[in-house]
Amino acid sequence: MKSEICEKIRTYFSQMSIYKDPEKTNSIFVGRNLPAFVKDFLLKRFMNVQTGNIDTIGLTEFLDNVIPANPGSVKDKIVSGQEVTLLARFIVYIDLVKGVKQFAIPDFGIKLSDGIIPEFTYKKHQGELVDGEKWGIVKLCLMEDNDGKKKHVNMVEYKPFKPYSSVDVSYLAEARRHFTTQEWIDVLLSAMEYDPDGFINITQKLEFISRLLIFAEPRLNVIELAPKGTGKSYVFGNLSKYGWLVSGGKVTRAKLFYDKTRQQNGIIKNHDFTVFDEIQTIEFQEPAEIQAALKSYLESGKTTIDNNEFSSECGLMLMGNIPLTEDRRPASLLYFNSLPKNFRESALLDRFHCFIEGWLLPRVDTSMIFKGWTINVEYFSEILHTMRTNNSYNLLFDQLVEFVGKADMRDSKAIKRIATGYMKLLFPHWQSVEDVNREEFEMYCLNPAVHRRGIIKEQCHNIDPEFKVGMPEIEIR
């Protein structure tokens, strides 16, 4: 990426900028498998904002204190009666029947049956310590139960991992005005930790950025089929604490939506997006029940599980591999044959909005990892999360676009959601109709939205000829 763009980032995102040096970073964090948003938070704390130099001694000492490289040492300290402070990923489970708030820290061997969140900690963070996965700084100690017969690990203090308590979309919008569209595309790629110069053309860049659509647009349902090694898992597992990556194993309706036995919501409830990675390796138990629940949820964001209505704004994504020819094109025109049999139903697949052609992307190698000044991942993910509830772009779309005639409702919804997502990513500075460049809107937002929805329709038609492939007629006002 050109040095001029890096300097622009330092100028207009001064407090949010960070210098990335992959070789040095890998050496500092060796033995600690941390997502990018945590690494950037730590680097910012120990980085000279003028030079980009890192206080490696200070950072290493901090890591040894709150993220020990030896997980077993944490349990040893707790058992010996010491208080331990950790920056960690933990899982909360609230047992409504017993009235107990439990937690587990899998990376340090603390099981759900070991950890208790006391009432004073829970009340202090009302609404934050809800069911699901969290990141935060926790202080732990060993406590005896009231009867003195058993001990448990107590979470005596908790600080949410949220370096940016709030982010200002208008600040982002104003900063965006200082970049050309081509420059901004490179900024987004560098924020994702990839070097824009590693992509051959604008097509590859836009295909890669399309993975961010589900970060910014609520209830957008996406399918991506791609060869191995194109960075799918990294993007969705490292760039945001608001997403959940399901990689292999068994998946049940209870795990996804609602567990009646535990009276606990599933992973879809408390996340911005849920991604099924390597979907061919995932075993869906009770596939008929899951399929029925998915159909309802994908359509309306709601479904009924054992007389309990479940609703969420979480987007769903299916990611799988697809066999390619020597020239890196799909070996078969029937793309959905690469999905598990339980998903090869046109009525289910038609409820997905967007298709990403992962075979257009390059295979990721070390030369594609970004080095230089860019926007730090924690700020980047937080701004995308905040944009999900910003409806100004939806309203702007309605002012710009008119569906002519009787447009299929699923098509019009899909096109609107995809195009709105692109506006949030590429043109956050479009605040009114007067701001909009019609040519860029058509090129970067509307046409890609029609194309990506069109692939879904075409592939549904291949499964069931009754599905029409025609797309709505659209006019830009």
Tab-separated table of C-alpha atoms in Angstrom:
chain	number	residue	atom	x	y	z
A	1	MET	CA	0.000	0.000	0.000
A	2	LYS	CA	1.327	3.439	-0.906
A	3	SER	CA	3.014	5.417	1.859
A	4	GLU	CA	0.724	8.394	1.129
A	5	ILE	CA	-2.326	6.351	2.197
A	6	CYS	CA	-0.562	5.277	5.396
A	7	GLU	CA	0.179	8.922	6.180
A	8	LYS	CA	-3.460	9.828	5.546
A	9	ILE	CA	-4.493	7.135	8.013
A	10	ARG	CA	-2.125	8.560	10.628
A	11	THR	CA	-3.505	12.049	10.005
A	12	TYR	CA	-7.251	11.356	9.967
A	13	PHE	CA	-7.332	8.345	12.311
A	14	SER	CA	-4.546	9.473	14.631
A	15	GLN	CA	-5.821	7.841	17.837
A	16	MET	CA	-7.082	4.750	16.022
A	17	SER	CA	-4.005	4.101	13.888
A	18	ILE	CA	-1.432	1.416	14.601
A	19	TYR	CA	1.814	0.258	13.037
A	20	LYS	CA	1.688	-3.402	11.971
A	21	ASP	CA	4.908	-5.420	11.831
A	22	PRO	CA	3.929	-9.100	11.462
A	23	GLU	CA	7.381	-10.567	12.159
A	24	LYS	CA	7.852	-8.630	15.387
A	25	THR	CA	4.253	-9.224	16.477
A	26	ASN	CA	4.502	-12.982	15.935
A	27	SER	CA	7.651	-13.071	18.060
A	28	ILE	CA	6.033	-11.117	20.898
A	29	PHE	CA	2.877	-13.225	21.001
A	30	VAL	CA	4.501	-16.617	20.385
A	31	GLY	CA	2.766	-19.306	22.440
A	32	ARG	CA	-0.361	-17.194	22.875
A	33	ASN	CA	-3.131	-17.789	20.362
A	34	LEU	CA	-4.916	-14.434	20.488
A	35	PRO	CA	-7.345	-12.895	17.979
A	36	ALA	CA	-6.245	-9.769	16.123
A	37	PHE	CA	-8.580	-7.434	18.046
A	38	VAL	CA	-6.872	-8.413	21.334
A	39	LYS	CA	-3.364	-8.141	19.879
A	40	ASP	CA	-4.034	-4.652	18.552
A	41	PHE	CA	-5.416	-3.538	21.909
A	42	LEU	CA	-2.251	-4.738	23.639
A	43	LEU	CA	0.083	-3.290	21.026
A	44	LYS	CA	-1.598	0.120	21.293
A	45	ARG	CA	-0.965	0.174	25.049
A	46	PHE	CA	2.766	-0.303	24.575
A	47	MET	CA	3.389	1.496	21.281
A	48	ASN	CA	4.972	4.879	20.643
A	49	VAL	CA	2.320	6.611	18.533
A	50	GLN	CA	4.950	8.744	16.802
A	51	THR	CA	7.442	6.061	15.770
A	52	GLY	CA	5.454	2.826	15.953
A	53	ASN	CA	8.111	1.308	18.220
A	54	ILE	CA	6.887	-1.164	20.838
A	55	ASP	CA	7.991	-1.412	24.454
A	56	THR	CA	8.584	-5.142	24.142
A	57	ILE	CA	9.798	-5.546	27.735
A	58	GLY	CA	6.727	-3.844	29.163
A	59	LEU	CA	4.367	-5.727	26.877
A	60	THR	CA	6.019	-9.070	27.656
A	61	GLU	CA	5.718	-8.450	31.406
A	62	PHE	CA	2.055	-7.512	31.008
A	63	LEU	CA	1.399	-10.660	28.959
A	64	ASP	CA	3.105	-12.848	31.547
A	65	ASN	CA	0.820	-11.370	34.205
A	66	VAL	CA	-2.566	-11.488	32.467
A	67	ILE	CA	-2.131	-14.080	29.680
A	68	PRO	CA	0.372	-16.642	30.969
A	69	ALA	CA	1.927	-18.797	28.262
A	70	ASN	CA	1.607	-21.778	30.607
A	71	PRO	CA	-2.143	-22.296	31.231
A	72	GLY	CA	-1.467	-24.731	34.072
A	73	SER	CA	0.168	-22.031	36.191
A	74	VAL	CA	-3.180	-20.263	36.546
A	75	LYS	CA	-4.826	-23.198	38.285
A	76	ASP	CA	-1.756	-23.698	40.487
A	77	LYS	CA	-1.919	-20.100	41.712
A	78	ILE	CA	-5.673	-20.256	42.370
A	79	VAL	CA	-5.389	-23.545	44.297
A	80	SER	CA	-2.581	-22.086	46.416
A	81	GLY	CA	-4.909	-19.273	47.489
A	82	GLN	CA	-3.629	-16.482	45.256
A	83	GLU	CA	-5.814	-14.009	43.409
A	84	VAL	CA	-5.266	-14.158	39.657
A	85	THR	CA	-6.048	-11.474	37.073
A	86	LEU	CA	-6.519	-12.608	33.468
A	87	LEU	CA	-7.338	-11.086	30.121
A	88	ALA	CA	-9.320	-13.995	28.750
A	89	ARG	CA	-12.138	-15.375	26.667
A	90	PHE	CA	-14.761	-16.876	28.940
A	91	ILE	CA	-18.221	-18.401	28.609
A	92	VAL	CA	-21.186	-17.435	30.771
A	93	TYR	CA	-24.093	-19.752	31.564
A	94	ILE	CA	-27.010	-18.649	33.743
A	95	ASP	CA	-28.935	-21.495	35.346
A	96	LEU	CA	-32.410	-20.029	35.832
A	97	VAL	CA	-33.694	-23.033	37.769
A	98	LYS	CA	-30.913	-23.027	40.361
A	99	GLY	CA	-30.379	-19.274	40.223
A	100	VAL	CA	-26.646	-19.756	39.644
A	101	LYS	CA	-24.386	-17.746	37.317
A	102	GLN	CA	-21.540	-19.911	36.086
A	103	PHE	CA	-18.518	-19.277	33.889
A	104	ALA	CA	-15.786	-21.269	32.189
A	105	ILE	CA	-12.377	-20.244	30.840
A	106	PRO	CA	-11.518	-23.122	28.480
A	107	ASP	CA	-8.041	-21.790	27.564
A	108	PHE	CA	-6.946	-22.037	31.223
A	109	GLY	CA	-8.712	-25.261	32.136
A	110	ILE	CA	-11.469	-23.712	34.251
A	111	LYS	CA	-14.685	-25.665	33.610
A	112	LEU	CA	-18.265	-24.449	33.829
A	113	SER	CA	-18.772	-26.485	37.007
A	114	ASP	CA	-15.757	-24.713	38.582
A	115	GLY	CA	-16.622	-21.055	38.042
A	116	ILE	CA	-19.206	-18.946	39.868
A	117	ILE	CA	-20.135	-15.303	39.235
A	118	PRO	CA	-21.196	-13.884	42.624
A	119	GLU	CA	-24.267	-11.705	42.860
A	120	PHE	CA	-22.320	-8.494	43.572
A	121	THR	CA	-20.230	-8.909	40.395
A	122	TYR	CA	-23.286	-9.791	38.329
A	123	LYS	CA	-25.322	-6.804	39.565
A	124	LYS	CA	-22.420	-4.415	39.005
A	125	HIS	CA	-22.441	-5.428	35.313
A	126	GLN	CA	-26.170	-5.890	34.771
A	127	GLY	CA	-26.889	-6.692	31.135
A	128	GLU	CA	-23.261	-7.482	30.286
A	129	LEU	CA	-22.687	-10.905	31.860
A	130	VAL	CA	-25.355	-12.628	29.783
A	131	ASP	CA	-25.252	-16.106	28.260
A	132	GLY	CA	-22.548	-16.602	25.684
A	133	GLU	CA	-18.889	-15.924	24.982
A	134	LYS	CA	-17.190	-12.806	26.390
A	135	TRP	CA	-13.757	-11.208	26.435
A	136	GLY	CA	-12.656	-9.282	29.488
A	137	ILE	CA	-10.232	-8.778	32.356
A	138	VAL	CA	-11.303	-10.910	35.308
A	139	LYS	CA	-9.957	-11.316	38.838
A	140	LEU	CA	-10.380	-14.821	40.232
A	141	CYS	CA	-9.927	-16.458	43.615
A	142	LEU	CA	-10.840	-19.746	45.278
A	143	MET	CA	-13.819	-19.603	47.650
A	144	GLU	CA	-15.618	-22.135	49.834
A	145	ASP	CA	-19.323	-22.755	49.357
A	146	ASN	CA	-21.638	-21.755	52.207
A	147	ASP	CA	-21.645	-25.283	53.613
A	148	GLY	CA	-17.836	-25.440	53.545
A	149	LYS	CA	-17.859	-28.809	51.770
A	150	LYS	CA	-16.858	-27.625	48.321
A	151	LYS	CA	-14.803	-24.897	46.724
A	152	HIS	CA	-15.290	-22.955	43.529
A	153	VAL	CA	-13.515	-20.261	41.510
A	154	ASN	CA	-15.095	-16.862	42.174
A	155	MET	CA	-15.099	-14.002	39.620
A	156	VAL	CA	-14.595	-11.191	42.119
A	157	GLU	CA	-13.959	-8.487	39.496
A	158	TYR	CA	-14.766	-8.058	35.824
A	159	LYS	CA	-13.855	-5.401	33.287
A	160	PRO	CA	-15.366	-5.856	29.816
A	161	PHE	CA	-12.896	-5.959	26.950
A	162	LYS	CA	-14.174	-2.843	25.257
A	163	PRO	CA	-11.341	-0.369	24.677
A	164	TYR	CA	-13.765	1.880	22.797
A	165	SER	CA	-16.802	2.418	25.009
A	166	SER	CA	-18.426	4.145	22.048
A	167	VAL	CA	-17.433	5.048	18.513
A	168	ASP	CA	-18.619	7.965	16.430
A	169	VAL	CA	-19.790	7.076	12.922
A	170	SER	CA	-19.775	10.762	11.980
A	171	TYR	CA	-16.036	10.877	12.772
A	172	LEU	CA	-15.482	7.962	10.385
A	173	ALA	CA	-17.658	9.631	7.765
A	174	GLU	CA	-15.681	12.857	7.925
A	175	ALA	CA	-12.346	11.024	7.740
A	176	ARG	CA	-13.558	8.992	4.742
A	177	ARG	CA	-14.006	12.220	2.722
A	178	HIS	CA	-10.223	12.594	2.551
A	179	PHE	CA	-9.741	9.295	0.670
A	180	THR	CA	-10.602	8.345	-2.898
A	181	THR	CA	-12.703	5.202	-3.315
A	182	GLN	CA	-9.682	3.229	-4.527
A	183	GLU	CA	-7.670	4.429	-1.538
A	184	TRP	CA	-10.473	3.570	0.874
A	185	ILE	CA	-10.726	0.038	-0.508
A	186	ASP	CA	-7.011	-0.359	0.286
A	187	VAL	CA	-7.596	1.055	3.780
A	188	LEU	CA	-10.274	-1.580	4.436
A	189	LEU	CA	-7.986	-4.375	3.251
A	190	SER	CA	-5.142	-3.159	5.449
A	191	ALA	CA	-7.533	-2.957	8.435
A	192	MET	CA	-8.299	-6.620	7.743
A	193	GLU	CA	-4.506	-7.151	8.007
A	194	TYR	CA	-3.968	-7.896	4.305
A	195	ASP	CA	-1.662	-6.045	1.921
A	196	PRO	CA	-3.676	-4.477	-0.930
A	197	ASP	CA	-0.690	-4.984	-3.240
A	198	GLY	CA	-1.159	-8.746	-2.880
A	199	PHE	CA	-4.389	-8.597	-4.891
A	200	ILE	CA	-4.200	-8.660	-8.683
A	201	ASN	CA	-7.121	-6.372	-9.460
A	202	ILE	CA	-10.115	-4.482	-8.083
A	203	THR	CA	-12.333	-7.542	-8.576
A	204	GLN	CA	-10.293	-9.552	-6.088
A	205	LYS	CA	-10.228	-6.663	-3.625
A	206	LEU	CA	-13.998	-6.189	-3.687
A	207	GLU	CA	-14.618	-9.931	-3.400
A	208	PHE	CA	-12.443	-10.024	-0.301
A	209	ILE	CA	-14.051	-6.956	1.267
A	210	SER	CA	-17.483	-8.522	0.689
A	211	ARG	CA	-16.709	-10.791	3.642
A	212	LEU	CA	-17.225	-7.738	5.863
A	213	LEU	CA	-20.850	-7.284	4.797
A	214	ILE	CA	-22.164	-9.458	7.642
A	215	PHE	CA	-20.106	-7.409	10.132
A	216	ALA	CA	-21.988	-4.218	9.261
A	217	GLU	CA	-25.437	-5.290	8.020
A	218	PRO	CA	-27.831	-7.101	10.404
A	219	ARG	CA	-29.492	-10.375	9.413
A	220	LEU	CA	-27.621	-10.658	6.141
A	221	ASN	CA	-27.377	-14.319	5.151
A	222	VAL	CA	-24.394	-15.264	3.008
A	223	ILE	CA	-22.892	-18.294	1.272
A	224	GLU	CA	-19.230	-18.407	0.269
A	225	LEU	CA	-17.667	-21.312	-1.585
A	226	ALA	CA	-13.926	-21.063	-2.003
A	227	PRO	CA	-10.796	-23.200	-2.309
A	228	LYS	CA	-8.683	-23.750	0.786
A	229	GLY	CA	-6.131	-21.164	1.790
A	230	THR	CA	-8.034	-17.987	0.890
A	231	GLY	CA	-8.220	-16.655	4.458
A	232	LYS	CA	-11.864	-17.480	5.225
A	233	SER	CA	-11.393	-18.701	8.780
A	234	TYR	CA	-8.993	-15.922	9.741
A	235	VAL	CA	-11.317	-13.087	8.759
A	236	PHE	CA	-14.294	-14.386	10.726
A	237	GLY	CA	-12.407	-15.778	13.708
A	238	ASN	CA	-10.001	-12.917	14.396
A	239	LEU	CA	-11.423	-9.553	13.420
A	240	SER	CA	-14.417	-9.215	15.746
A	241	LYS	CA	-15.490	-10.328	19.201
A	242	TYR	CA	-19.102	-10.046	18.024
A	243	GLY	CA	-18.998	-13.086	15.756
A	244	TRP	CA	-19.008	-16.839	16.349
A	245	LEU	CA	-17.172	-19.331	14.160
A	246	VAL	CA	-18.481	-22.912	14.161
A	247	SER	CA	-15.664	-25.143	12.917
A	248	GLY	CA	-16.591	-28.802	12.614
A	249	GLY	CA	-18.174	-30.992	15.268
A	250	LYS	CA	-21.814	-31.574	16.107
A	251	VAL	CA	-24.412	-28.837	15.899
A	252	THR	CA	-27.875	-29.100	17.433
A	253	ARG	CA	-30.939	-26.915	17.268
A	254	ALA	CA	-30.517	-26.253	21.000
A	255	LYS	CA	-26.931	-25.067	20.493
A	256	LEU	CA	-27.956	-22.706	17.709
A	257	PHE	CA	-31.267	-21.352	18.953
A	258	TYR	CA	-32.597	-22.354	22.357
A	259	ASP	CA	-31.815	-25.129	24.839
A	260	LYS	CA	-35.096	-26.047	26.475
A	261	THR	CA	-33.462	-28.235	29.142
A	262	ARG	CA	-31.096	-25.507	30.317
A	263	GLN	CA	-33.471	-22.648	29.430
A	264	GLN	CA	-30.526	-21.055	27.666
A	265	ASN	CA	-30.330	-19.154	24.386
A	266	GLY	CA	-28.060	-20.509	21.686
A	267	ILE	CA	-25.108	-18.872	19.966
A	268	ILE	CA	-27.219	-17.041	17.387
A	269	LYS	CA	-28.901	-14.924	20.061
A	270	ASN	CA	-25.973	-12.867	21.297
A	271	HIS	CA	-23.775	-12.452	18.220
A	272	ASP	CA	-23.713	-10.223	15.147
A	273	PHE	CA	-22.979	-13.170	12.898
A	274	THR	CA	-22.539	-16.930	13.085
A	275	VAL	CA	-20.318	-18.615	10.514
A	276	PHE	CA	-20.376	-22.317	9.693
A	277	ASP	CA	-16.797	-22.919	8.596
A	278	GLU	CA	-15.898	-25.999	6.529
A	279	ILE	CA	-19.582	-26.801	6.478
A	280	GLN	CA	-18.934	-30.190	4.871
A	281	THR	CA	-17.290	-31.305	8.142
A	282	ILE	CA	-20.117	-30.175	10.451
A	283	GLU	CA	-22.565	-32.815	11.648
A	284	PHE	CA	-26.078	-31.416	12.049
A	285	GLN	CA	-28.034	-33.496	14.540
A	286	GLU	CA	-31.799	-33.707	14.045
A	287	PRO	CA	-31.372	-32.162	10.558
A	288	ALA	CA	-35.119	-31.911	9.885
A	289	GLU	CA	-35.674	-29.825	13.042
A	290	ILE	CA	-32.672	-27.596	12.338
A	291	GLN	CA	-33.785	-27.096	8.740
A	292	ALA	CA	-37.294	-26.091	9.817
A	293	ALA	CA	-35.940	-23.636	12.397
A	294	LEU	CA	-33.458	-22.185	9.888
A	295	LYS	CA	-36.134	-21.635	7.247
A	296	SER	CA	-38.218	-19.575	9.640
A	297	TYR	CA	-35.251	-17.684	11.070
A	298	LEU	CA	-33.630	-16.890	7.711
A	299	GLU	CA	-36.932	-15.501	6.476
A	300	SER	CA	-37.961	-13.292	9.385
A	301	GLY	CA	-35.306	-13.351	12.095
A	302	LYS	CA	-37.696	-15.336	14.267
A	303	THR	CA	-38.486	-18.974	14.915
A	304	THR	CA	-40.409	-20.985	17.510
A	305	ILE	CA	-38.576	-23.578	19.588
A	306	ASP	CA	-40.782	-25.680	21.871
A	307	ASN	CA	-43.368	-22.883	22.224
A	308	ASN	CA	-40.620	-20.317	22.876
A	309	GLU	CA	-40.337	-17.544	20.312
A	310	PHE	CA	-36.730	-16.888	19.423
A	311	SER	CA	-35.586	-13.723	17.645
A	312	SER	CA	-32.228	-12.206	16.769
A	313	GLU	CA	-30.480	-9.835	14.356
A	314	CYS	CA	-27.621	-12.286	13.827
A	315	GLY	CA	-26.587	-12.984	10.241
A	316	LEU	CA	-25.738	-16.525	9.124
A	317	MET	CA	-22.961	-17.566	6.782
A	318	LEU	CA	-22.206	-20.918	5.194
A	319	MET	CA	-18.588	-21.412	4.153
A	320	GLY	CA	-17.395	-24.413	2.255
A	321	ASN	CA	-14.778	-25.630	-0.168
A	322	ILE	CA	-15.525	-26.102	-3.842
A	323	PRO	CA	-13.566	-28.188	-6.388
A	324	LEU	CA	-11.962	-26.102	-9.123
A	325	THR	CA	-10.512	-26.706	-12.568
A	326	GLU	CA	-6.894	-25.909	-13.469
A	327	ASP	CA	-7.866	-22.344	-14.357
A	328	ARG	CA	-9.499	-21.914	-10.911
A	329	ARG	CA	-13.093	-22.045	-12.045
A	330	PRO	CA	-15.772	-24.243	-10.407
A	331	ALA	CA	-15.540	-27.802	-11.743
A	332	SER	CA	-19.345	-27.912	-11.853
A	333	LEU	CA	-21.901	-25.214	-12.592
A	334	LEU	CA	-24.007	-26.697	-9.786
A	335	TYR	CA	-22.294	-24.791	-6.984
A	336	PHE	CA	-24.618	-25.959	-4.228
A	337	ASN	CA	-23.563	-29.568	-4.774
A	338	SER	CA	-20.618	-28.604	-2.552
A	339	LEU	CA	-22.998	-28.102	0.388
A	340	PRO	CA	-24.155	-30.958	2.667
A	341	LYS	CA	-27.277	-32.762	1.443
A	342	ASN	CA	-29.398	-31.271	4.225
A	343	PHE	CA	-28.774	-27.810	2.779
A	344	ARG	CA	-29.426	-28.631	-0.856
A	345	GLU	CA	-33.052	-27.553	-0.792
A	346	SER	CA	-34.118	-24.635	-2.919
A	347	ALA	CA	-36.710	-23.350	-0.396
A	348	LEU	CA	-33.968	-23.088	2.238
A	349	LEU	CA	-31.226	-21.689	0.007
A	350	ASP	CA	-33.523	-19.052	-1.515
A	351	ARG	CA	-33.628	-17.450	1.932
A	352	PHE	CA	-29.929	-16.593	1.651
A	353	HIS	CA	-29.296	-13.137	0.241
A	354	CYS	CA	-25.734	-13.059	-0.963
A	355	PHE	CA	-23.158	-15.307	-2.656
A	356	ILE	CA	-19.386	-14.720	-2.545
A	357	GLU	CA	-17.345	-16.267	-5.353
A	358	GLY	CA	-14.354	-17.320	-3.287
A	359	TRP	CA	-12.573	-18.883	-6.246
A	360	LEU	CA	-11.813	-15.381	-7.511
A	361	LEU	CA	-9.568	-14.778	-4.494
A	362	PRO	CA	-5.827	-15.454	-4.346
A	363	ARG	CA	-4.311	-18.035	-2.060
A	364	VAL	CA	-2.974	-16.225	0.998
A	365	ASP	CA	0.778	-16.348	1.592
A	366	THR	CA	3.141	-14.482	3.909
A	367	SER	CA	3.688	-11.697	1.360
A	368	MET	CA	0.007	-10.743	1.664
A	369	ILE	CA	0.189	-9.967	5.395
A	370	PHE	CA	0.116	-6.201	5.819
A	371	LYS	CA	3.030	-4.199	7.239
A	372	GLY	CA	2.657	-0.478	7.896
A	373	TRP	CA	0.266	2.053	9.436
A	374	THR	CA	-3.432	1.228	9.363
A	375	ILE	CA	-6.614	1.372	11.469
A	376	ASN	CA	-6.416	-0.907	14.513
A	377	VAL	CA	-8.673	-3.951	14.410
A	378	GLU	CA	-10.514	-3.274	17.673
A	379	TYR	CA	-11.684	0.156	16.491
A	380	PHE	CA	-12.451	-1.226	13.044
A	381	SER	CA	-14.629	-4.045	14.378
A	382	GLU	CA	-16.355	-1.703	16.849
A	383	ILE	CA	-17.294	0.789	14.115
A	384	LEU	CA	-18.721	-2.000	11.946
A	385	HIS	CA	-20.709	-3.292	14.927
A	386	THR	CA	-22.084	0.201	15.608
A	387	MET	CA	-23.115	0.636	11.971
A	388	ARG	CA	-25.484	-2.320	12.220
A	389	THR	CA	-28.059	-0.199	14.024
A	390	ASN	CA	-27.542	2.915	11.891
A	391	ASN	CA	-30.612	3.082	9.641
A	392	SER	CA	-29.605	6.217	7.706
A	393	TYR	CA	-28.110	4.102	4.913
A	394	ASN	CA	-31.314	2.063	4.587
A	395	LEU	CA	-33.316	5.263	4.259
A	396	LEU	CA	-30.820	6.586	1.729
A	397	PHE	CA	-31.232	3.428	-0.364
A	398	ASP	CA	-35.008	3.943	-0.416
A	399	GLN	CA	-34.500	7.477	-1.709
A	400	LEU	CA	-32.143	6.285	-4.442
A	401	VAL	CA	-33.724	3.078	-5.724
A	402	GLU	CA	-37.099	2.169	-7.144
A	403	PHE	CA	-38.156	-1.399	-7.925
A	404	VAL	CA	-40.242	-1.303	-11.102
A	405	GLY	CA	-43.303	-3.523	-11.353
A	406	LYS	CA	-43.932	-6.519	-9.112
A	407	ALA	CA	-40.524	-7.288	-7.649
A	408	ASP	CA	-40.123	-10.533	-5.706
A	409	MET	CA	-40.012	-9.638	-2.007
A	410	ARG	CA	-36.993	-11.821	-1.249
A	411	ASP	CA	-35.080	-10.340	-4.170
A	412	SER	CA	-35.801	-6.743	-3.201
A	413	LYS	CA	-34.897	-7.375	0.464
A	414	ALA	CA	-31.670	-9.129	-0.514
A	415	ILE	CA	-30.598	-6.408	-2.942
A	416	LYS	CA	-31.336	-3.693	-0.392
A	417	ARG	CA	-29.406	-5.402	2.389
A	418	ILE	CA	-26.347	-6.112	0.269
A	419	ALA	CA	-26.270	-2.638	-1.289
A	420	THR	CA	-26.774	-1.002	2.114
A	421	GLY	CA	-23.905	-3.080	3.502
A	422	TYR	CA	-21.635	-1.855	0.714
A	423	MET	CA	-22.617	1.754	1.413
A	424	LYS	CA	-21.651	1.337	5.051
A	425	LEU	CA	-18.299	-0.203	4.125
A	426	LEU	CA	-17.283	1.908	1.145
A	427	PHE	CA	-19.191	5.176	1.471
A	428	PRO	CA	-19.915	5.917	5.141
A	429	HIS	CA	-19.688	9.644	4.296
A	430	TRP	CA	-22.877	9.498	2.206
A	431	GLN	CA	-25.248	11.111	4.666
A	432	SER	CA	-27.809	12.504	2.203
A	433	VAL	CA	-28.886	12.099	-1.425
A	434	GLU	CA	-26.772	15.125	-2.332
A	435	ASP	CA	-23.631	13.320	-1.129
A	436	VAL	CA	-24.172	10.292	-3.381
A	437	ASN	CA	-22.180	9.747	-6.541
A	438	ARG	CA	-24.770	7.874	-8.634
A	439	GLU	CA	-22.153	6.249	-10.835
A	440	GLU	CA	-20.215	4.881	-7.853
A	441	PHE	CA	-23.419	3.789	-6.138
A	442	GLU	CA	-24.387	1.757	-9.189
A	443	MET	CA	-20.879	0.357	-9.729
A	444	TYR	CA	-19.927	-0.533	-6.139
A	445	CYS	CA	-23.258	-1.068	-4.381
A	446	LEU	CA	-26.263	-1.775	-6.582
A	447	ASN	CA	-24.768	-3.869	-9.395
A	448	PRO	CA	-22.806	-6.146	-7.017
A	449	ALA	CA	-25.956	-6.612	-4.919
A	450	VAL	CA	-27.980	-7.681	-7.963
A	451	HIS	CA	-25.161	-9.979	-9.101
A	452	ARG	CA	-24.716	-11.708	-5.732
A	453	ARG	CA	-28.441	-12.253	-5.261
A	454	GLY	CA	-28.653	-13.419	-8.873
A	455	ILE	CA	-26.210	-16.257	-8.225
A	456	ILE	CA	-28.395	-17.521	-5.377
A	457	LYS	CA	-31.457	-17.518	-7.657
A	458	GLU	CA	-29.632	-19.209	-10.507
A	459	GLN	CA	-28.356	-21.989	-8.259
A	460	CYS	CA	-31.829	-22.492	-6.736
A	461	HIS	CA	-33.156	-22.795	-10.294
A	462	ASN	CA	-30.569	-25.515	-10.954
A	463	ILE	CA	-31.994	-27.470	-8.028
A	464	ASP	CA	-35.643	-26.710	-8.770
A	465	PRO	CA	-36.567	-25.389	-12.263
A	466	GLU	CA	-39.727	-23.826	-10.810
A	467	PHE	CA	-37.511	-21.090	-9.338
A	468	LYS	CA	-37.257	-18.203	-11.776
A	469	VAL	CA	-33.852	-16.697	-12.517
A	470	GLY	CA	-35.075	-13.248	-13.561
A	471	MET	CA	-34.135	-10.311	-11.338
A	472	PRO	CA	-36.282	-7.234	-10.622
A	473	GLU	CA	-36.136	-4.208	-12.887
A	474	ILE	CA	-34.495	-1.391	-10.970
A	475	GLU	CA	-34.285	2.326	-11.572
A	476	ILE	CA	-32.026	4.806	-9.830
A	477	ARG	CA	-34.065	7.898	-8.987
